[in-house]
Every structure is written in C-alpha cells, then in structure tokens.
Amino acid sequence: NAGVTQTPKFQVLKTGQSMTLQCAQDMNHNSMYWYRQDPGMGLRLIYYSASEGTTDKGEVPNGYNVSRLNKREFSLRLESAAPSQTSVYFCASSERGFEGETQYFGPGTRLLVL
Amino acid sequence: GEDVEQSLFLSVREGDSSVINCTYTDSSSTYLYWYKQEPGAGLQLLTYIFSNMDMKQDQRLTVLLNKKDKHLSLRIADTQTGDSAIYFCAESFRGSTLGRLYFGRGTQLTVWP
C-alpha cells in the first residue's frame, strides 16, 4: 500500500515547455486534489476532483489543466510553463471529500521553470 | 474569511514543550487541523479539532481552541529532534467544496539538543 505517489520528483523546464505531473493513489479514494506550495506560503488549491470524471477549479487554476483519468489517477498539465509556476506541487486524496476527513499527501514534485 | 496566520519560526531545546500558535479570521470554521511537513516530504495530518471543542489531547500533542479569540495552538510535550519540521495550521468550513482546506504559511520548528 503505497498511498499517494507522484512522478516525477524533480523537473526543470524552460519557459514555454509543457509537461504533465502524474499522481496516483491506491486507497480507493473518491476525491483528489492538486496543491502548489511556494516559499513562505501555505498550500493553495489548484484543482480538485470529487470523483472519477469530474474536475473543478480551486484557488489558483490559471495556467493548468487536469485530467481524472480513472479513480486512481489525477494528472496536472502545464501547457506553456512560466517562471511563476516554479513551485512544489502536491497531490492529495481523501475518501469522500467530506469535512474532517484526512487528506493524504504525496511526496511532491519540485518544478523549476527557467 | 480564509486568512490563517502563523508565526514563521520557533526554536526550542530538546525535552522542552513547544507551543505553535495560529489565528484565523472566519468564525464559521468547522474543523481546524494541524499538519506536519518533514524536509522533502508531503504533509501529514497530526490532529484536528471540531469547532465545538475547546481541547483535544493525543499522546504528546495538545490542541487548544479559543473560539472567542479565533486562536488555535498546538503544544508538543517533551519535544524531540525528530519533531523538527514545518507545522501548518488549516481550516475548513461548513458546506465548503469537498472539505476544502485553507492553510497558513507554516511554522518552522527547530529543536536543538
């Protein structure tokens, strides 16, 4: 039982390049989330998915797209990377998305955009 | 109201108690959480408290909630070097989307021997 896994762990991109961050969970959770963490800041929600086939915008969705490929996987795509997207990206999941539930976090992807 | 404020740094000696403080602005918070982030890792839920509670204790951890002052604290008894990490306060609201969490900026706890 690996919990929440993310790939890659590190990535360096040039401005304008695209990439997809992958996330998978093996806990049979319905809800999944993408956050970004900037230095000295708390986590901010980019997108979330209540269940397979549904996605919704969070606090900072501009410049990103997501796909809930199936119940296990939730990917985040940067179509044209910008230096402002340099950050650490965390994926999380929870069983049903209810308040008070534990959100389980992956180890993060560290992205540098030059 | 989604503002959650924390002091950025705390330094304590091993064996002492640590108290990490958090203030929030929205009185409609329903759950308040403490997460721990170790270097290079994701966040791990330490504990949470429902807004109608004043205190919750779990082994070395004690959470105190003062609703009048909108103040939350996390006390770690007998702090160890392994407790060195960033601690995030977070809140969620009744009816919020998917139990969405709003995080503070985190408090870096350093424990020195």
PDB file of C-alpha atoms in Angstrom:
ATOM      1  CA  ASN A   1       0.000   0.000   0.000  1.00  0.00           C
ATOM      2  CA  ALA A   2       1.972   2.986  -1.316  1.00  0.00           C
ATOM      3  CA  GLY A   3      -0.606   5.672  -0.501  1.00  0.00           C
ATOM      4  CA  VAL A   4      -0.240   8.668  -2.828  1.00  0.00           C
ATOM      5  CA  THR A   5       2.594   8.582  -5.355  1.00  0.00           C
ATOM      6  CA  GLN A   6       3.790  11.385  -7.620  1.00  0.00           C
ATOM      7  CA  THR A   7       6.108  11.474 -10.598  1.00  0.00           C
ATOM      8  CA  PRO A   8       8.498  12.985 -11.357  1.00  0.00           C
ATOM      9  CA  LYS A   9      10.160  14.044  -8.110  1.00  0.00           C
ATOM     10  CA  PHE A  10      12.067  16.883  -9.776  1.00  0.00           C
ATOM     11  CA  GLN A  11      11.779  18.652 -13.110  1.00  0.00           C
ATOM     12  CA  VAL A  12      13.447  21.590 -14.800  1.00  0.00           C
ATOM     13  CA  LEU A  13      11.622  23.224 -17.710  1.00  0.00           C
ATOM     14  CA  LYS A  14      12.293  26.131 -19.995  1.00  0.00           C
ATOM     15  CA  THR A  15       9.668  28.832 -20.371  1.00  0.00           C
ATOM     16  CA  GLY A  16       7.052  27.709 -22.867  1.00  0.00           C
ATOM     17  CA  GLN A  17       7.639  23.986 -22.490  1.00  0.00           C
ATOM     18  CA  SER A  18       4.821  21.689 -21.447  1.00  0.00           C
ATOM     19  CA  MET A  19       4.702  18.804 -19.051  1.00  0.00           C
ATOM     20  CA  THR A  20       2.322  16.598 -17.107  1.00  0.00           C
ATOM     21  CA  LEU A  21       2.643  15.795 -13.436  1.00  0.00           C
ATOM     22  CA  GLN A  22       1.315  12.387 -12.537  1.00  0.00           C
ATOM     23  CA  CYS A  23      -0.453  11.353  -9.344  1.00  0.00           C
ATOM     24  CA  ALA A  24      -1.891   8.018  -8.298  1.00  0.00           C
ATOM     25  CA  GLN A  25      -3.469   6.684  -5.112  1.00  0.00           C
ATOM     26  CA  ASP A  26      -4.156   3.102  -4.121  1.00  0.00           C
ATOM     27  CA  MET A  27      -6.568   3.752  -1.259  1.00  0.00           C
ATOM     28  CA  ASN A  28      -9.738   3.656  -3.388  1.00  0.00           C
ATOM     29  CA  HIS A  29     -10.409   7.303  -2.548  1.00  0.00           C
ATOM     30  CA  ASN A  30     -13.040   9.256  -4.412  1.00  0.00           C
ATOM     31  CA  SER A  31     -11.597  12.749  -4.031  1.00  0.00           C
ATOM     32  CA  MET A  32      -8.258  14.013  -5.275  1.00  0.00           C
ATOM     33  CA  TYR A  33      -6.542  17.403  -5.166  1.00  0.00           C
ATOM     34  CA  TRP A  34      -3.628  19.335  -6.609  1.00  0.00           C
ATOM     35  CA  TYR A  35      -1.914  21.998  -4.488  1.00  0.00           C
ATOM     36  CA  ARG A  36       1.089  24.216  -5.010  1.00  0.00           C
ATOM     37  CA  GLN A  37       3.419  25.349  -2.255  1.00  0.00           C
ATOM     38  CA  ASP A  38       5.552  28.450  -2.667  1.00  0.00           C
ATOM     39  CA  PRO A  39       8.301  29.534  -0.258  1.00  0.00           C
ATOM     40  CA  GLY A  40       6.893  31.021   2.918  1.00  0.00           C
ATOM     41  CA  MET A  41       3.342  30.248   1.816  1.00  0.00           C
ATOM     42  CA  GLY A  42       0.780  27.701   2.773  1.00  0.00           C
ATOM     43  CA  LEU A  43      -0.605  25.317   0.222  1.00  0.00           C
ATOM     44  CA  ARG A  44      -3.003  26.695  -2.352  1.00  0.00           C
ATOM     45  CA  LEU A  45      -5.538  24.547  -4.152  1.00  0.00           C
ATOM     46  CA  ILE A  46      -5.158  24.438  -7.936  1.00  0.00           C
ATOM     47  CA  TYR A  47      -7.813  21.898  -8.975  1.00  0.00           C
ATOM     48  CA  TYR A  48      -9.758  19.124  -7.368  1.00  0.00           C
ATOM     49  CA  SER A  49     -11.815  16.139  -8.406  1.00  0.00           C
ATOM     50  CA  ALA A  50     -14.768  14.902  -6.399  1.00  0.00           C
ATOM     51  CA  SER A  51     -14.978  11.640  -8.285  1.00  0.00           C
ATOM     52  CA  GLU A  52     -13.912   9.934 -11.468  1.00  0.00           C
ATOM     53  CA  GLY A  53     -14.905  12.069 -14.424  1.00  0.00           C
ATOM     54  CA  THR A  54     -15.374  15.343 -12.546  1.00  0.00           C
ATOM     55  CA  THR A  55     -12.945  18.187 -12.006  1.00  0.00           C
ATOM     56  CA  ASP A  56     -13.305  21.714 -10.658  1.00  0.00           C
ATOM     57  CA  LYS A  57     -11.153  24.791 -10.262  1.00  0.00           C
ATOM     58  CA  GLY A  58      -9.603  25.720  -6.962  1.00  0.00           C
ATOM     59  CA  GLU A  59      -7.986  28.950  -5.850  1.00  0.00           C
ATOM     60  CA  VAL A  60      -5.210  29.266  -8.474  1.00  0.00           C
ATOM     61  CA  PRO A  61      -6.188  27.324 -11.645  1.00  0.00           C
ATOM     62  CA  ASN A  62      -4.795  29.660 -14.316  1.00  0.00           C
ATOM     63  CA  GLY A  63      -2.123  28.070 -16.482  1.00  0.00           C
ATOM     64  CA  TYR A  64      -3.077  24.499 -15.530  1.00  0.00           C
ATOM     65  CA  ASN A  65      -5.326  21.730 -16.759  1.00  0.00           C
ATOM     66  CA  VAL A  66      -6.210  18.455 -15.080  1.00  0.00           C
ATOM     67  CA  SER A  67      -7.495  15.034 -16.021  1.00  0.00           C
ATOM     68  CA  ARG A  68      -9.077  12.476 -13.737  1.00  0.00           C
ATOM     69  CA  LEU A  69      -8.104   9.508 -15.833  1.00  0.00           C
ATOM     70  CA  ASN A  70      -9.758   6.948 -13.578  1.00  0.00           C
ATOM     71  CA  LYS A  71     -10.413   6.562  -9.877  1.00  0.00           C
ATOM     72  CA  ARG A  72      -6.731   6.093  -9.112  1.00  0.00           C
ATOM     73  CA  GLU A  73      -5.083   8.753 -11.243  1.00  0.00           C
ATOM     74  CA  PHE A  74      -5.267  12.542 -11.369  1.00  0.00           C
ATOM     75  CA  SER A  75      -2.818  14.393 -13.604  1.00  0.00           C
ATOM     76  CA  LEU A  76      -1.862  18.071 -13.762  1.00  0.00           C
ATOM     77  CA  ARG A  77      -0.714  19.596 -17.039  1.00  0.00           C
ATOM     78  CA  LEU A  78       1.215  22.774 -17.675  1.00  0.00           C
ATOM     79  CA  GLU A  79       0.663  23.655 -21.345  1.00  0.00           C
ATOM     80  CA  SER A  80       3.156  26.514 -21.543  1.00  0.00           C
ATOM     81  CA  ALA A  81       5.284  26.749 -18.431  1.00  0.00           C
ATOM     82  CA  ALA A  82       6.121  30.151 -16.936  1.00  0.00           C
ATOM     83  CA  PRO A  83       8.681  31.069 -14.250  1.00  0.00           C
ATOM     84  CA  SER A  84       5.775  31.948 -11.944  1.00  0.00           C
ATOM     85  CA  GLN A  85       4.900  28.252 -11.944  1.00  0.00           C
ATOM     86  CA  THR A  86       8.144  27.356 -10.213  1.00  0.00           C
ATOM     87  CA  SER A  87       6.876  25.659  -7.100  1.00  0.00           C
ATOM     88  CA  VAL A  88       6.446  22.397  -5.255  1.00  0.00           C
ATOM     89  CA  TYR A  89       3.317  20.565  -6.343  1.00  0.00           C
ATOM     90  CA  PHE A  90       1.461  18.218  -4.036  1.00  0.00           C
ATOM     91  CA  CYS A  91      -1.248  15.773  -4.875  1.00  0.00           C
ATOM     92  CA  ALA A  92      -3.633  14.611  -2.151  1.00  0.00           C
ATOM     93  CA  SER A  93      -6.607  12.329  -1.808  1.00  0.00           C
ATOM     94  CA  SER A  94      -9.413  11.724   0.661  1.00  0.00           C
ATOM     95  CA  GLU A  95     -12.051   9.056   0.926  1.00  0.00           C
ATOM     96  CA  ARG A  96     -15.158  11.075   0.145  1.00  0.00           C
ATOM     97  CA  GLY A  97     -14.119  14.724   0.307  1.00  0.00           C
ATOM     98  CA  PHE A  98     -16.068  15.420   3.480  1.00  0.00           C
ATOM     99  CA  GLU A  99     -15.001  17.857   6.151  1.00  0.00           C
ATOM    100  CA  GLY A 100     -12.965  16.323   8.896  1.00  0.00           C
ATOM    101  CA  GLU A 101     -11.624  13.599   6.657  1.00  0.00           C
ATOM    102  CA  THR A 102      -7.910  13.076   6.467  1.00  0.00           C
ATOM    103  CA  GLN A 103      -6.286  14.262   3.273  1.00  0.00           C
ATOM    104  CA  TYR A 104      -3.321  12.066   2.387  1.00  0.00           C
ATOM    105  CA  PHE A 105      -0.489  13.822   0.593  1.00  0.00           C
ATOM    106  CA  GLY A 106       2.088  12.609  -1.869  1.00  0.00           C
ATOM    107  CA  PRO A 107       5.796  13.485  -1.501  1.00  0.00           C
ATOM    108  CA  GLY A 108       5.617  16.346  -4.009  1.00  0.00           C
ATOM    109  CA  THR A 109       7.104  17.314  -7.358  1.00  0.00           C
ATOM    110  CA  ARG A 110       9.677  20.098  -7.324  1.00  0.00           C
ATOM    111  CA  LEU A 111       9.410  22.127 -10.520  1.00  0.00           C
ATOM    112  CA  LEU A 112      11.803  24.817 -11.696  1.00  0.00           C
ATOM    113  CA  VAL A 113      10.881  26.884 -14.751  1.00  0.00           C
ATOM    114  CA  LEU A 114      13.756  28.869 -16.236  1.00  0.00           C
TER     115      LEU A 114
ATOM    116  CA  GLY B   1     -12.592  34.667   5.553  1.00  0.00           C
ATOM    117  CA  GLU B   2      -9.805  32.343   4.648  1.00  0.00           C
ATOM    118  CA  ASP B   3      -6.891  34.075   6.385  1.00  0.00           C
ATOM    119  CA  VAL B   4      -4.869  31.813   8.601  1.00  0.00           C
ATOM    120  CA  GLU B   5      -1.864  33.369  10.296  1.00  0.00           C
ATOM    121  CA  GLN B   6       1.090  31.696  11.953  1.00  0.00           C
ATOM    122  CA  SER B   7       4.448  32.843  13.181  1.00  0.00           C
ATOM    123  CA  LEU B   8       7.160  31.608  10.833  1.00  0.00           C
ATOM    124  CA  PHE B   9       9.807  30.266  13.215  1.00  0.00           C
ATOM    125  CA  LEU B  10      10.078  28.581  16.620  1.00  0.00           C
ATOM    126  CA  SER B  11      13.204  27.223  18.243  1.00  0.00           C
ATOM    127  CA  VAL B  12      13.196  25.061  21.380  1.00  0.00           C
ATOM    128  CA  ARG B  13      15.548  22.843  23.314  1.00  0.00           C
ATOM    129  CA  GLU B  14      15.076  19.096  23.286  1.00  0.00           C
ATOM    130  CA  GLY B  15      12.881  17.995  26.181  1.00  0.00           C
ATOM    131  CA  ASP B  16      11.073  21.318  26.480  1.00  0.00           C
ATOM    132  CA  SER B  17       7.498  21.908  25.400  1.00  0.00           C
ATOM    133  CA  SER B  18       6.774  23.635  22.103  1.00  0.00           C
ATOM    134  CA  VAL B  19       3.725  25.778  21.524  1.00  0.00           C
ATOM    135  CA  ILE B  20       2.821  26.698  17.963  1.00  0.00           C
ATOM    136  CA  ASN B  21       0.133  29.318  17.545  1.00  0.00           C
ATOM    137  CA  CYS B  22      -2.354  30.078  14.804  1.00  0.00           C
ATOM    138  CA  THR B  23      -5.070  32.676  14.340  1.00  0.00           C
ATOM    139  CA  TYR B  24      -7.897  32.551  11.874  1.00  0.00           C
ATOM    140  CA  THR B  25     -10.432  35.125  10.815  1.00  0.00           C
ATOM    141  CA  ASP B  26     -13.595  33.257   9.918  1.00  0.00           C
ATOM    142  CA  SER B  27     -15.752  32.135  12.820  1.00  0.00           C
ATOM    143  CA  SER B  28     -17.644  29.745  10.552  1.00  0.00           C
ATOM    144  CA  SER B  29     -14.709  27.342  10.524  1.00  0.00           C
ATOM    145  CA  THR B  30     -15.939  23.888  11.379  1.00  0.00           C
ATOM    146  CA  TYR B  31     -12.705  21.920  11.599  1.00  0.00           C
ATOM    147  CA  LEU B  32      -9.197  23.114  12.401  1.00  0.00           C
ATOM    148  CA  TYR B  33      -6.200  20.979  11.589  1.00  0.00           C
ATOM    149  CA  TRP B  34      -2.513  20.654  12.274  1.00  0.00           C
ATOM    150  CA  TYR B  35      -0.306  19.159   9.573  1.00  0.00           C
ATOM    151  CA  LYS B  36       3.401  18.342   9.796  1.00  0.00           C
ATOM    152  CA  GLN B  37       5.825  18.534   6.885  1.00  0.00           C
ATOM    153  CA  GLU B  38       9.253  16.978   7.235  1.00  0.00           C
ATOM    154  CA  PRO B  39      12.039  18.056   4.860  1.00  0.00           C
ATOM    155  CA  GLY B  40      11.450  16.838   1.320  1.00  0.00           C
ATOM    156  CA  ALA B  41       8.160  15.179   2.204  1.00  0.00           C
ATOM    157  CA  GLY B  42       4.463  15.765   1.816  1.00  0.00           C
ATOM    158  CA  LEU B  43       2.135  16.889   4.581  1.00  0.00           C
ATOM    159  CA  GLN B  44       0.994  14.517   7.258  1.00  0.00           C
ATOM    160  CA  LEU B  45      -2.136  15.116   9.326  1.00  0.00           C
ATOM    161  CA  LEU B  46      -1.194  15.268  13.009  1.00  0.00           C
ATOM    162  CA  THR B  47      -4.525  16.046  14.583  1.00  0.00           C
ATOM    163  CA  TYR B  48      -7.680  18.069  14.131  1.00  0.00           C
ATOM    164  CA  ILE B  49     -10.353  19.567  16.333  1.00  0.00           C
ATOM    165  CA  PHE B  50     -14.000  20.222  15.707  1.00  0.00           C
ATOM    166  CA  SER B  51     -15.003  23.814  16.311  1.00  0.00           C
ATOM    167  CA  ASN B  52     -17.343  22.993  19.202  1.00  0.00           C
ATOM    168  CA  MET B  53     -14.443  21.580  21.226  1.00  0.00           C
ATOM    169  CA  ASP B  54     -12.026  23.519  23.408  1.00  0.00           C
ATOM    170  CA  MET B  55      -9.269  20.978  23.750  1.00  0.00           C
ATOM    171  CA  LYS B  56      -8.069  17.717  22.313  1.00  0.00           C
ATOM    172  CA  GLN B  57      -5.185  15.625  23.603  1.00  0.00           C
ATOM    173  CA  ASP B  58      -3.392  12.871  21.753  1.00  0.00           C
ATOM    174  CA  GLN B  59      -0.289  11.493  23.466  1.00  0.00           C
ATOM    175  CA  ARG B  60       2.319  14.306  23.367  1.00  0.00           C
ATOM    176  CA  LEU B  61       0.054  16.632  21.401  1.00  0.00           C
ATOM    177  CA  THR B  62      -2.468  19.017  22.938  1.00  0.00           C
ATOM    178  CA  VAL B  63      -4.652  21.247  20.792  1.00  0.00           C
ATOM    179  CA  LEU B  64      -6.360  24.247  22.375  1.00  0.00           C
ATOM    180  CA  LEU B  65      -9.067  26.218  20.628  1.00  0.00           C
ATOM    181  CA  ASN B  66     -10.217  29.651  21.778  1.00  0.00           C
ATOM    182  CA  LYS B  67     -13.189  30.453  19.583  1.00  0.00           C
ATOM    183  CA  LYS B  68     -13.720  33.886  21.068  1.00  0.00           C
ATOM    184  CA  ASP B  69     -10.231  34.994  20.053  1.00  0.00           C
ATOM    185  CA  LYS B  70     -10.123  32.725  16.969  1.00  0.00           C
ATOM    186  CA  HIS B  71      -6.890  31.270  18.259  1.00  0.00           C
ATOM    187  CA  LEU B  72      -5.624  27.721  17.859  1.00  0.00           C
ATOM    188  CA  SER B  73      -2.490  26.282  19.419  1.00  0.00           C
ATOM    189  CA  LEU B  74      -0.560  23.050  19.235  1.00  0.00           C
ATOM    190  CA  ARG B  75       1.505  22.042  22.232  1.00  0.00           C
ATOM    191  CA  ILE B  76       4.124  19.324  21.838  1.00  0.00           C
ATOM    192  CA  ALA B  77       5.313  17.936  25.153  1.00  0.00           C
ATOM    193  CA  ASP B  78       8.871  16.647  25.598  1.00  0.00           C
ATOM    194  CA  THR B  79       9.908  17.923  22.160  1.00  0.00           C
ATOM    195  CA  GLN B  80      12.410  15.720  20.343  1.00  0.00           C
ATOM    196  CA  THR B  81      14.788  16.424  17.477  1.00  0.00           C
ATOM    197  CA  GLY B  82      12.531  14.290  15.302  1.00  0.00           C
ATOM    198  CA  ASP B  83       9.811  16.887  15.805  1.00  0.00           C
ATOM    199  CA  SER B  84      11.816  19.401  13.773  1.00  0.00           C
ATOM    200  CA  ALA B  85       9.592  20.170  10.794  1.00  0.00           C
ATOM    201  CA  ILE B  86       7.181  22.745   9.392  1.00  0.00           C
ATOM    202  CA  TYR B  87       3.784  22.755  11.079  1.00  0.00           C
ATOM    203  CA  PHE B  88       0.759  24.025   9.168  1.00  0.00           C
ATOM    204  CA  CYS B  89      -2.493  25.167  10.637  1.00  0.00           C
ATOM    205  CA  ALA B  90      -5.504  24.710   8.326  1.00  0.00           C
ATOM    206  CA  GLU B  91      -9.250  25.228   8.486  1.00  0.00           C
ATOM    207  CA  SER B  92     -12.312  24.057   6.649  1.00  0.00           C
ATOM    208  CA  PHE B  93     -15.844  25.438   6.538  1.00  0.00           C
ATOM    209  CA  ARG B  94     -19.306  24.000   6.708  1.00  0.00           C
ATOM    210  CA  GLY B  95     -20.568  23.438   3.216  1.00  0.00           C
ATOM    211  CA  SER B  96     -17.239  24.238   1.623  1.00  0.00           C
ATOM    212  CA  THR B  97     -16.333  22.459  -1.519  1.00  0.00           C
ATOM    213  CA  LEU B  98     -15.094  18.976  -0.844  1.00  0.00           C
ATOM    214  CA  GLY B  99     -13.882  19.716   2.649  1.00  0.00           C
ATOM    215  CA  ARG B 100     -11.502  22.181   1.086  1.00  0.00           C
ATOM    216  CA  LEU B 101      -8.643  23.227   3.335  1.00  0.00           C
ATOM    217  CA  TYR B 102      -7.188  26.697   3.798  1.00  0.00           C
ATOM    218  CA  PHE B 103      -3.622  26.663   5.047  1.00  0.00           C
ATOM    219  CA  GLY B 104      -1.454  29.073   6.979  1.00  0.00           C
ATOM    220  CA  ARG B 105       2.114  29.736   5.867  1.00  0.00           C
ATOM    221  CA  GLY B 106       3.605  27.235   8.281  1.00  0.00           C
ATOM    222  CA  THR B 107       5.818  27.450  11.368  1.00  0.00           C
ATOM    223  CA  GLN B 108       9.341  26.072  11.089  1.00  0.00           C
ATOM    224  CA  LEU B 109      10.093  24.284  14.371  1.00  0.00           C
ATOM    225  CA  THR B 110      13.760  23.709  15.124  1.00  0.00           C
ATOM    226  CA  VAL B 111      14.676  21.501  18.069  1.00  0.00           C
ATOM    227  CA  TRP B 112      18.258  21.708  19.271  1.00  0.00           C
ATOM    228  CA  PRO B 113      19.938  19.247  21.625  1.00  0.00           C
TER     229      PRO B 113
END
